[in-house]
Amino acid sequence: MKGSSLTLELIGELKSIKAGEGSDKAVSENLRKYVIETTTYNFSVNISSNLANALAMRYLGFDIISLGVLTSLRTLSVGLGSLVGLPLIYRFRSRRLLLWLVFGSINRVGWALLIFSVLLPSPWSFIYLIVVVAVVQVSGSIAGLASADTLADMVKPSIATRFFGSVSSLNNLASLLALTLTLVAFKFYDVNAAYRLLYFIALISAIISTVALASIRDEGRPRGDEVPIWGISSLTSLIRKYKGVAVDSIYSRRYVAIASAFTFAVNIPGALWDYYIMAVLRGGETLITFRNIASLLFKALALKLWSPLIERFGAKRGLIVSLISTSPIPVMYSHAIDVKDLVSVSLYSSMAWAPWDIATTLYNYYLTPEDKRPALISLQNITSNAIASIASSLGAWMASTTGIPAVFLTSTMLRSAVAVTSVKALPELKLKN
């Protein structure tokens, strides 16, 4: 596939690393293994985690209250993982690849083990599922911090735009394959057999991903920071780390503010996208799935197209273009009246969101000095999850009082305001070799 070709080209480019900057063979080999690790990981969790709510409803009898608890737990656990993971990353930074491996394994394999909840009697099945979801979400956040810190040192900034754009494209294709496989399984097998087959495939893919991750080597291995990992002194240390990126640095402060404001604007209609399809367009699960498939396919292509443009014109311009171009999406969505309109909005949305995905990765990895990077990524994870949860709840309340069109319009207006503000407020990102 074209995305695979571009990734191979980037890996080939790494062979030109000059002596003294590290082992070009080792770096190239590590990145090849990372491509295998991340695509098999995304394939696995896009099967197992996406079926978690459906499994809970079908086999464990989850009602709306139980699903609300599960959804909130998933969101809160991500923030908790980012919080507790930060001192771990700083303290054991020389072992960050091991942290990535341990917590990443728990995350991907744990999702695939959710199927065993159906074998347990009540209330143990409920307890098992809730505990496993919380553990895998916390572990995923910690692994995410460790992986981001490792990759930022592994990938040269000069090739980062094309490399991460290509990897994101491949991950979208992996997600598309997982979603397509899920549809095929439920079409040709009975429900029970489909669940067993899909979770078995997810487990095998998770194991392959873990093996690939275990074979990666950390060429950088920076020294750890002697920070405490629990107690009052740990809390004080955390506050200092967050203060360093949220208050002391004008560049990271502005970036976090812009990203947080935009996250709020985007998630105002967060609870309404699928509801609009089912309640207004009178569609169903098939139409929702079809929209998701179209979005993933278009996104994979869009990421490939945007990568060289952002490399040429810079991450700041790419991010601003994305902020501006995504602003009308909610209003466009609210005017969709059939499948053709929905696919058209999905196509436009994929093209508009692609530069955001690439540019925010670059900002998170390379905006701050190496010693502040984990704190910035942790802060971004915590704020984005908290803000998204608040915005979605607010949007649902607004929809019940003012109607769905008003919520979509509010999101467009807020997005536009953030986009205009970002032109001057967003810091420039200069990628150096």
Short mmCIF file of C-alpha atoms in Angstrom, two decimals:
data_model
loop_
_atom_site.label_atom_id
_atom_site.label_comp_id
_atom_site.label_asym_id
_atom_site.label_seq_id
_atom_site.Cartn_x
_atom_site.Cartn_y
_atom_site.Cartn_z
CA MET A 1 0.00 0.00 0.00
CA LYS A 2 1.12 3.57 -0.51
CA GLY A 3 1.31 4.21 3.21
CA SER A 4 3.61 1.21 3.62
CA SER A 5 5.83 2.44 0.77
CA LEU A 6 6.18 5.85 2.34
CA THR A 7 7.10 4.31 5.69
CA LEU A 8 9.77 2.17 4.04
CA GLU A 9 11.15 5.27 2.30
CA LEU A 10 11.44 7.01 5.64
CA ILE A 11 13.18 4.04 7.19
CA GLY A 12 15.57 4.03 4.25
CA GLU A 13 16.26 7.71 4.83
CA LEU A 14 17.37 6.87 8.37
CA LYS A 15 20.29 4.93 6.90
CA SER A 16 21.88 8.26 6.02
CA ILE A 17 22.40 9.13 9.71
CA LYS A 18 26.01 10.10 10.11
CA ALA A 19 28.39 8.31 12.40
CA GLY A 20 28.43 9.82 15.84
CA GLU A 21 24.68 10.41 15.90
CA GLY A 22 23.97 6.78 16.73
CA SER A 23 23.85 3.47 14.97
CA ASP A 24 21.91 3.92 11.75
CA LYS A 25 21.30 0.18 11.48
CA ALA A 26 19.97 0.01 15.03
CA VAL A 27 17.70 3.05 14.56
CA SER A 28 16.32 1.76 11.25
CA GLU A 29 15.67 -1.66 12.74
CA ASN A 30 13.96 -0.15 15.79
CA LEU A 31 11.64 1.92 13.62
CA ARG A 32 10.73 -1.08 11.49
CA LYS A 33 9.83 -2.96 14.66
CA TYR A 34 7.86 0.02 15.92
CA VAL A 35 5.78 0.09 12.73
CA ILE A 36 4.91 -3.58 13.29
CA GLU A 37 4.21 -2.94 16.98
CA THR A 38 1.91 0.04 16.52
CA THR A 39 -0.13 -1.36 13.61
CA THR A 40 -0.76 -4.71 15.29
CA TYR A 41 -1.56 -2.89 18.53
CA ASN A 42 -4.14 -0.65 16.85
CA PHE A 43 -5.63 -3.62 15.02
CA SER A 44 -6.02 -5.52 18.30
CA VAL A 45 -7.52 -2.79 20.48
CA ASN A 46 -9.85 -1.58 17.73
CA ILE A 47 -11.50 -4.96 17.96
CA SER A 48 -11.42 -5.60 21.70
CA SER A 49 -11.99 -2.12 23.16
CA ASN A 50 -14.62 -1.12 20.59
CA LEU A 51 -16.72 -4.16 21.53
CA ALA A 52 -16.42 -3.57 25.29
CA ASN A 53 -19.72 -1.71 25.71
CA ALA A 54 -21.63 -4.09 23.45
CA LEU A 55 -20.21 -7.10 25.32
CA ALA A 56 -21.21 -5.55 28.65
CA MET A 57 -24.77 -4.98 27.47
CA ARG A 58 -25.27 -8.31 25.73
CA TYR A 59 -23.72 -10.68 28.28
CA LEU A 60 -23.53 -8.82 31.59
CA GLY A 61 -26.83 -6.98 31.46
CA PHE A 62 -25.38 -3.47 31.71
CA ASP A 63 -28.07 -0.81 31.73
CA ILE A 64 -27.67 2.92 30.98
CA ILE A 65 -26.44 3.59 34.53
CA SER A 66 -23.82 0.83 34.36
CA LEU A 67 -22.68 2.01 30.92
CA GLY A 68 -22.39 5.54 32.26
CA VAL A 69 -20.17 4.28 35.06
CA LEU A 70 -18.06 2.31 32.57
CA THR A 71 -17.70 5.27 30.18
CA SER A 72 -16.75 7.65 32.98
CA LEU A 73 -14.29 5.10 34.35
CA ARG A 74 -12.58 4.81 30.96
CA THR A 75 -12.13 8.58 30.77
CA LEU A 76 -11.04 9.07 34.38
CA SER A 77 -8.59 6.18 34.23
CA VAL A 78 -6.76 7.79 31.32
CA GLY A 79 -6.24 10.93 33.39
CA LEU A 80 -5.22 8.92 36.44
CA GLY A 81 -2.67 7.01 34.39
CA SER A 82 -1.16 10.23 33.07
CA LEU A 83 -0.95 11.57 36.62
CA VAL A 84 0.65 8.55 38.29
CA GLY A 85 2.76 7.78 35.25
CA LEU A 86 4.64 11.08 35.23
CA PRO A 87 6.79 10.46 38.36
CA LEU A 88 7.40 6.89 37.15
CA ILE A 89 8.71 8.15 33.82
CA TYR A 90 11.00 10.73 35.42
CA ARG A 91 12.27 8.38 38.12
CA PHE A 92 12.92 5.41 35.82
CA ARG A 93 13.59 7.26 32.60
CA SER A 94 16.63 5.15 31.81
CA ARG A 95 14.22 2.21 31.85
CA ARG A 96 11.42 3.93 29.93
CA LEU A 97 11.34 1.21 27.26
CA LEU A 98 10.73 -1.37 29.98
CA LEU A 99 7.87 0.77 31.31
CA TRP A 100 6.45 0.93 27.80
CA LEU A 101 6.71 -2.85 27.48
CA VAL A 102 5.23 -3.74 30.88
CA PHE A 103 2.31 -1.31 30.89
CA GLY A 104 1.77 -1.58 27.13
CA SER A 105 1.46 -5.37 27.44
CA ILE A 106 -1.09 -5.02 30.23
CA ASN A 107 -3.05 -2.57 28.10
CA ARG A 108 -3.29 -4.53 24.85
CA VAL A 109 -3.57 -8.03 26.30
CA GLY A 110 -5.96 -6.80 28.99
CA TRP A 111 -8.48 -5.51 26.43
CA ALA A 112 -8.44 -8.91 24.70
CA LEU A 113 -9.11 -10.68 28.02
CA LEU A 114 -12.42 -8.87 28.59
CA ILE A 115 -14.19 -11.80 26.94
CA PHE A 116 -13.54 -13.94 30.04
CA SER A 117 -16.04 -11.80 31.98
CA VAL A 118 -18.85 -13.79 30.32
CA LEU A 119 -17.63 -16.95 32.08
CA LEU A 120 -18.01 -15.49 35.57
CA PRO A 121 -21.21 -15.41 37.63
CA SER A 122 -22.78 -12.16 38.76
CA PRO A 123 -21.57 -9.93 40.41
CA TRP A 124 -18.01 -11.15 39.70
CA SER A 125 -18.46 -10.63 35.98
CA PHE A 126 -19.33 -6.97 36.59
CA ILE A 127 -16.40 -6.52 38.98
CA TYR A 128 -13.99 -8.27 36.61
CA LEU A 129 -14.92 -6.10 33.65
CA ILE A 130 -14.79 -2.85 35.62
CA VAL A 131 -11.42 -3.68 37.19
CA VAL A 132 -9.86 -4.82 33.92
CA VAL A 133 -11.04 -1.71 32.05
CA ALA A 134 -9.64 0.56 34.77
CA VAL A 135 -6.30 -1.27 34.83
CA VAL A 136 -5.86 -1.33 31.05
CA GLN A 137 -6.72 2.37 30.73
CA VAL A 138 -4.28 3.40 33.47
CA SER A 139 -1.63 1.14 31.97
CA GLY A 140 -2.26 2.53 28.50
CA SER A 141 -1.68 6.08 29.70
CA ILE A 142 1.60 5.18 31.38
CA ALA A 143 2.72 3.25 28.29
CA GLY A 144 1.74 6.22 26.14
CA LEU A 145 3.99 8.56 28.13
CA ALA A 146 6.89 6.12 27.94
CA SER A 147 6.45 5.46 24.22
CA ALA A 148 6.17 9.15 23.33
CA ASP A 149 9.32 9.98 25.27
CA THR A 150 11.21 7.11 23.63
CA LEU A 151 10.03 7.83 20.09
CA ALA A 152 10.77 11.55 20.32
CA ASP A 153 14.43 10.69 20.91
CA MET A 154 14.45 7.86 18.38
CA VAL A 155 12.98 9.76 15.41
CA LYS A 156 15.06 12.62 14.01
CA PRO A 157 13.00 15.86 13.90
CA SER A 158 13.97 16.32 10.24
CA ILE A 159 11.97 13.21 9.24
CA ALA A 160 9.40 13.30 12.03
CA THR A 161 6.62 14.89 9.96
CA ARG A 162 6.62 12.30 7.21
CA PHE A 163 7.36 9.39 9.51
CA PHE A 164 4.59 10.04 12.04
CA GLY A 165 2.19 11.01 9.26
CA SER A 166 2.86 7.71 7.51
CA VAL A 167 2.54 5.72 10.74
CA SER A 168 -0.76 7.45 11.53
CA SER A 169 -1.98 6.55 8.04
CA LEU A 170 -1.04 2.91 8.56
CA ASN A 171 -2.77 2.89 11.95
CA ASN A 172 -5.96 4.20 10.36
CA LEU A 173 -5.78 1.38 7.82
CA ALA A 174 -5.26 -1.12 10.66
CA SER A 175 -8.32 0.29 12.43
CA LEU A 176 -10.27 0.07 9.17
CA LEU A 177 -9.28 -3.58 8.79
CA ALA A 178 -10.33 -4.31 12.38
CA LEU A 179 -13.71 -2.66 11.86
CA THR A 180 -14.27 -4.48 8.56
CA LEU A 181 -13.35 -7.81 10.14
CA THR A 182 -15.82 -7.13 12.95
CA LEU A 183 -18.62 -6.53 10.44
CA VAL A 184 -17.75 -9.70 8.50
CA ALA A 185 -17.63 -11.82 11.67
CA PHE A 186 -21.07 -10.74 12.82
CA LYS A 187 -22.49 -11.25 9.33
CA PHE A 188 -21.26 -14.82 8.79
CA TYR A 189 -21.21 -16.20 12.35
CA ASP A 190 -23.75 -16.29 15.15
CA VAL A 191 -23.21 -13.68 17.85
CA ASN A 192 -21.51 -15.96 20.39
CA ALA A 193 -19.10 -17.42 17.84
CA ALA A 194 -18.34 -13.96 16.45
CA TYR A 195 -17.39 -12.63 19.87
CA ARG A 196 -15.14 -15.62 20.58
CA LEU A 197 -13.45 -15.39 17.19
CA LEU A 198 -12.89 -11.64 17.33
CA TYR A 199 -11.46 -11.62 20.84
CA PHE A 200 -9.20 -14.56 19.96
CA ILE A 201 -7.87 -12.65 16.93
CA ALA A 202 -7.43 -9.55 19.12
CA LEU A 203 -5.42 -11.60 21.64
CA ILE A 204 -3.14 -13.09 18.95
CA SER A 205 -2.53 -9.62 17.48
CA ALA A 206 -1.83 -8.24 20.98
CA ILE A 207 0.77 -10.96 21.56
CA ILE A 208 2.44 -10.23 18.19
CA SER A 209 2.50 -6.55 19.07
CA THR A 210 4.04 -7.28 22.47
CA VAL A 211 6.76 -9.45 20.93
CA ALA A 212 7.60 -6.68 18.45
CA LEU A 213 7.75 -4.14 21.28
CA ALA A 214 10.01 -6.39 23.35
CA SER A 215 12.51 -6.48 20.47
CA ILE A 216 12.92 -2.67 20.30
CA ARG A 217 16.02 -1.17 21.90
CA ASP A 218 16.31 2.29 23.45
CA GLU A 219 19.41 3.93 21.96
CA GLY A 220 19.02 7.14 24.01
CA ARG A 221 18.24 6.02 27.57
CA PRO A 222 18.48 9.38 29.37
CA ARG A 223 19.26 9.40 33.07
CA GLY A 224 16.38 9.20 35.50
CA ASP A 225 15.40 12.04 37.80
CA GLU A 226 15.58 11.40 41.54
CA VAL A 227 11.94 12.33 42.08
CA PRO A 228 9.78 10.53 44.67
CA ILE A 229 6.94 8.43 43.28
CA TRP A 230 4.52 8.69 46.21
CA GLY A 231 3.66 10.87 49.19
CA ILE A 232 3.55 14.64 49.69
CA SER A 233 7.01 15.09 48.21
CA SER A 234 5.84 13.33 45.05
CA LEU A 235 2.85 15.68 44.79
CA THR A 236 5.14 18.68 45.23
CA SER A 237 7.43 17.37 42.52
CA LEU A 238 4.47 16.83 40.18
CA ILE A 239 3.27 20.39 40.72
CA ARG A 240 6.74 21.71 39.86
CA LYS A 241 6.85 19.62 36.69
CA TYR A 242 3.43 20.79 35.53
CA LYS A 243 4.22 24.38 36.48
CA GLY A 244 7.28 24.20 34.25
CA VAL A 245 5.14 23.67 31.14
CA ALA A 246 1.83 25.30 32.12
CA VAL A 247 3.13 28.51 33.71
CA ASP A 248 6.85 29.09 33.33
CA SER A 249 7.16 28.51 29.56
CA ILE A 250 5.19 30.93 27.41
CA TYR A 251 5.43 28.62 24.40
CA SER A 252 4.04 25.49 26.01
CA ARG A 253 1.52 27.59 27.98
CA ARG A 254 0.07 29.02 24.79
CA TYR A 255 0.03 25.66 23.05
CA VAL A 256 -1.75 23.93 25.95
CA ALA A 257 -4.27 26.78 26.14
CA ILE A 258 -5.07 26.63 22.41
CA ALA A 259 -5.30 22.82 22.37
CA SER A 260 -7.51 22.78 25.49
CA ALA A 261 -9.86 25.46 24.20
CA PHE A 262 -10.22 23.67 20.89
CA THR A 263 -10.82 20.33 22.61
CA PHE A 264 -13.67 21.92 24.54
CA ALA A 265 -15.18 23.39 21.36
CA VAL A 266 -14.90 20.09 19.50
CA ASN A 267 -16.47 17.98 22.25
CA ILE A 268 -19.55 20.14 22.84
CA PRO A 269 -21.51 17.90 20.42
CA GLY A 270 -19.49 14.82 21.40
CA ALA A 271 -22.53 12.84 22.58
CA LEU A 272 -24.66 13.79 19.56
CA TRP A 273 -22.88 12.46 16.46
CA ASP A 274 -24.34 8.94 16.57
CA TYR A 275 -27.59 10.16 18.11
CA TYR A 276 -28.11 12.49 15.13
CA ILE A 277 -27.75 9.57 12.71
CA MET A 278 -30.20 7.35 14.59
CA ALA A 279 -32.78 9.87 15.80
CA VAL A 280 -32.75 12.49 13.02
CA LEU A 281 -31.59 10.62 9.91
CA ARG A 282 -33.40 7.45 11.04
CA GLY A 283 -30.30 5.42 10.39
CA GLY A 284 -28.95 2.60 12.50
CA GLU A 285 -25.80 0.76 13.51
CA THR A 286 -25.03 -0.09 9.88
CA LEU A 287 -25.00 3.57 8.85
CA ILE A 288 -22.86 4.50 11.85
CA THR A 289 -20.40 1.74 10.98
CA PHE A 290 -20.37 2.77 7.32
CA ARG A 291 -19.58 6.34 8.31
CA ASN A 292 -16.74 5.15 10.56
CA ILE A 293 -15.29 3.01 7.75
CA ALA A 294 -15.44 5.92 5.30
CA SER A 295 -13.79 8.23 7.82
CA LEU A 296 -10.92 5.82 8.50
CA LEU A 297 -10.27 5.23 4.80
CA PHE A 298 -10.34 8.93 3.94
CA LYS A 299 -8.17 9.74 6.97
CA ALA A 300 -5.49 7.28 5.90
CA LEU A 301 -5.30 8.96 2.49
CA ALA A 302 -5.46 12.47 3.94
CA LEU A 303 -2.56 11.84 6.33
CA LYS A 304 -0.40 10.74 3.42
CA LEU A 305 -1.29 13.89 1.45
CA TRP A 306 -0.76 16.29 4.35
CA SER A 307 2.60 14.98 5.61
CA PRO A 308 4.79 16.57 2.87
CA LEU A 309 2.79 19.81 3.05
CA ILE A 310 3.33 20.19 6.80
CA GLU A 311 6.99 19.27 6.34
CA ARG A 312 7.30 22.10 3.80
CA PHE A 313 5.21 24.82 5.42
CA GLY A 314 5.64 23.98 9.10
CA ALA A 315 3.61 22.50 11.93
CA LYS A 316 2.16 25.86 13.02
CA ARG A 317 0.64 26.59 9.62
CA GLY A 318 -0.63 23.04 9.38
CA LEU A 319 -2.27 23.26 12.79
CA ILE A 320 -3.88 26.62 12.04
CA VAL A 321 -5.23 25.34 8.73
CA SER A 322 -6.75 22.38 10.58
CA LEU A 323 -8.32 24.61 13.25
CA ILE A 324 -9.90 26.78 10.58
CA SER A 325 -11.02 24.01 8.24
CA THR A 326 -12.59 21.85 10.97
CA SER A 327 -14.68 24.75 12.28
CA PRO A 328 -17.68 24.35 9.91
CA ILE A 329 -17.92 20.56 10.33
CA PRO A 330 -20.65 20.57 13.03
CA VAL A 331 -22.92 22.83 10.96
CA MET A 332 -22.21 20.77 7.84
CA TYR A 333 -23.08 17.62 9.79
CA SER A 334 -26.35 19.10 11.01
CA HIS A 335 -27.37 19.78 7.40
CA ALA A 336 -26.71 16.22 6.20
CA ILE A 337 -29.98 14.62 5.11
CA ASP A 338 -28.88 11.31 3.57
CA VAL A 339 -26.00 8.85 3.21
CA LYS A 340 -24.44 10.82 0.37
CA ASP A 341 -24.29 13.96 2.51
CA LEU A 342 -22.87 11.99 5.43
CA VAL A 343 -20.08 10.50 3.31
CA SER A 344 -19.28 13.94 1.89
CA VAL A 345 -18.96 15.39 5.39
CA SER A 346 -16.79 12.43 6.41
CA LEU A 347 -14.50 13.04 3.43
CA TYR A 348 -14.16 16.72 4.24
CA SER A 349 -13.72 16.02 7.95
CA SER A 350 -10.93 13.52 7.33
CA MET A 351 -9.03 16.00 5.18
CA ALA A 352 -9.51 18.77 7.75
CA TRP A 353 -8.48 16.72 10.79
CA ALA A 354 -5.38 15.07 9.31
CA PRO A 355 -3.03 18.06 9.82
CA TRP A 356 -4.21 18.33 13.44
CA ASP A 357 -3.14 14.74 14.09
CA ILE A 358 0.31 15.26 12.59
CA ALA A 359 0.97 18.74 13.99
CA THR A 360 -0.11 18.01 17.57
CA THR A 361 2.17 14.96 17.63
CA LEU A 362 5.07 17.16 16.55
CA TYR A 363 4.22 19.83 19.14
CA ASN A 364 3.90 17.28 21.94
CA TYR A 365 7.23 15.64 21.06
CA TYR A 366 9.41 18.59 20.10
CA LEU A 367 8.01 21.87 21.49
CA THR A 368 9.65 21.64 24.90
CA PRO A 369 13.17 20.63 25.92
CA GLU A 370 13.74 16.93 26.45
CA ASP A 371 13.48 17.18 30.25
CA LYS A 372 10.02 18.81 30.08
CA ARG A 373 8.53 16.57 27.39
CA PRO A 374 6.87 13.96 29.67
CA ALA A 375 5.24 16.70 31.75
CA LEU A 376 3.77 18.38 28.65
CA ILE A 377 2.36 15.11 27.28
CA SER A 378 0.96 14.14 30.69
CA LEU A 379 -0.66 17.56 31.11
CA GLN A 380 -2.16 17.34 27.63
CA ASN A 381 -3.67 13.92 28.37
CA ILE A 382 -5.17 15.03 31.67
CA THR A 383 -6.62 18.32 30.43
CA SER A 384 -7.97 16.92 27.16
CA ASN A 385 -9.81 14.05 28.86
CA ALA A 386 -11.23 16.25 31.62
CA ILE A 387 -12.29 18.98 29.21
CA ALA A 388 -13.79 16.51 26.73
CA SER A 389 -15.89 14.95 29.48
CA ILE A 390 -17.15 18.33 30.71
CA ALA A 391 -17.88 19.60 27.18
CA SER A 392 -19.82 16.46 26.18
CA SER A 393 -21.97 16.67 29.31
CA LEU A 394 -22.63 20.36 28.70
CA GLY A 395 -23.51 19.71 25.07
CA ALA A 396 -25.96 16.94 26.02
CA TRP A 397 -27.67 19.31 28.47
CA MET A 398 -27.81 22.07 25.85
CA ALA A 399 -29.35 19.68 23.32
CA SER A 400 -32.13 18.83 25.77
CA THR A 401 -32.94 22.50 26.34
CA THR A 402 -32.09 24.38 23.15
CA GLY A 403 -32.09 21.61 20.55
CA ILE A 404 -29.40 19.78 18.57
CA PRO A 405 -28.86 22.45 15.85
CA ALA A 406 -27.93 25.03 18.51
CA VAL A 407 -25.27 22.70 19.92
CA PHE A 408 -23.69 22.14 16.50
CA LEU A 409 -23.75 25.88 15.82
CA THR A 410 -22.14 26.61 19.20
CA SER A 411 -19.33 24.17 18.44
CA THR A 412 -18.67 25.81 15.07
CA MET A 413 -18.59 29.29 16.60
CA LEU A 414 -16.25 28.26 19.42
CA ARG A 415 -13.94 26.42 17.00
CA SER A 416 -13.80 29.51 14.79
CA ALA A 417 -12.93 31.74 17.75
CA VAL A 418 -10.07 29.45 18.79
CA ALA A 419 -8.82 29.28 15.19
CA VAL A 420 -8.68 33.07 14.91
CA THR A 421 -6.91 33.36 18.28
CA SER A 422 -4.35 30.72 17.31
CA VAL A 423 -2.97 32.75 14.40
CA LYS A 424 -1.05 34.96 16.82
CA ALA A 425 -1.11 32.97 20.05
CA LEU A 426 0.17 29.61 18.76
CA PRO A 427 3.95 29.34 19.12
CA GLU A 428 6.16 28.48 16.17
CA LEU A 429 7.64 24.99 16.14
CA LYS A 430 11.14 24.75 14.74
CA LEU A 431 12.28 21.24 14.06
CA LYS A 432 16.04 20.82 14.21
CA ASN A 433 18.09 17.84 13.17
#
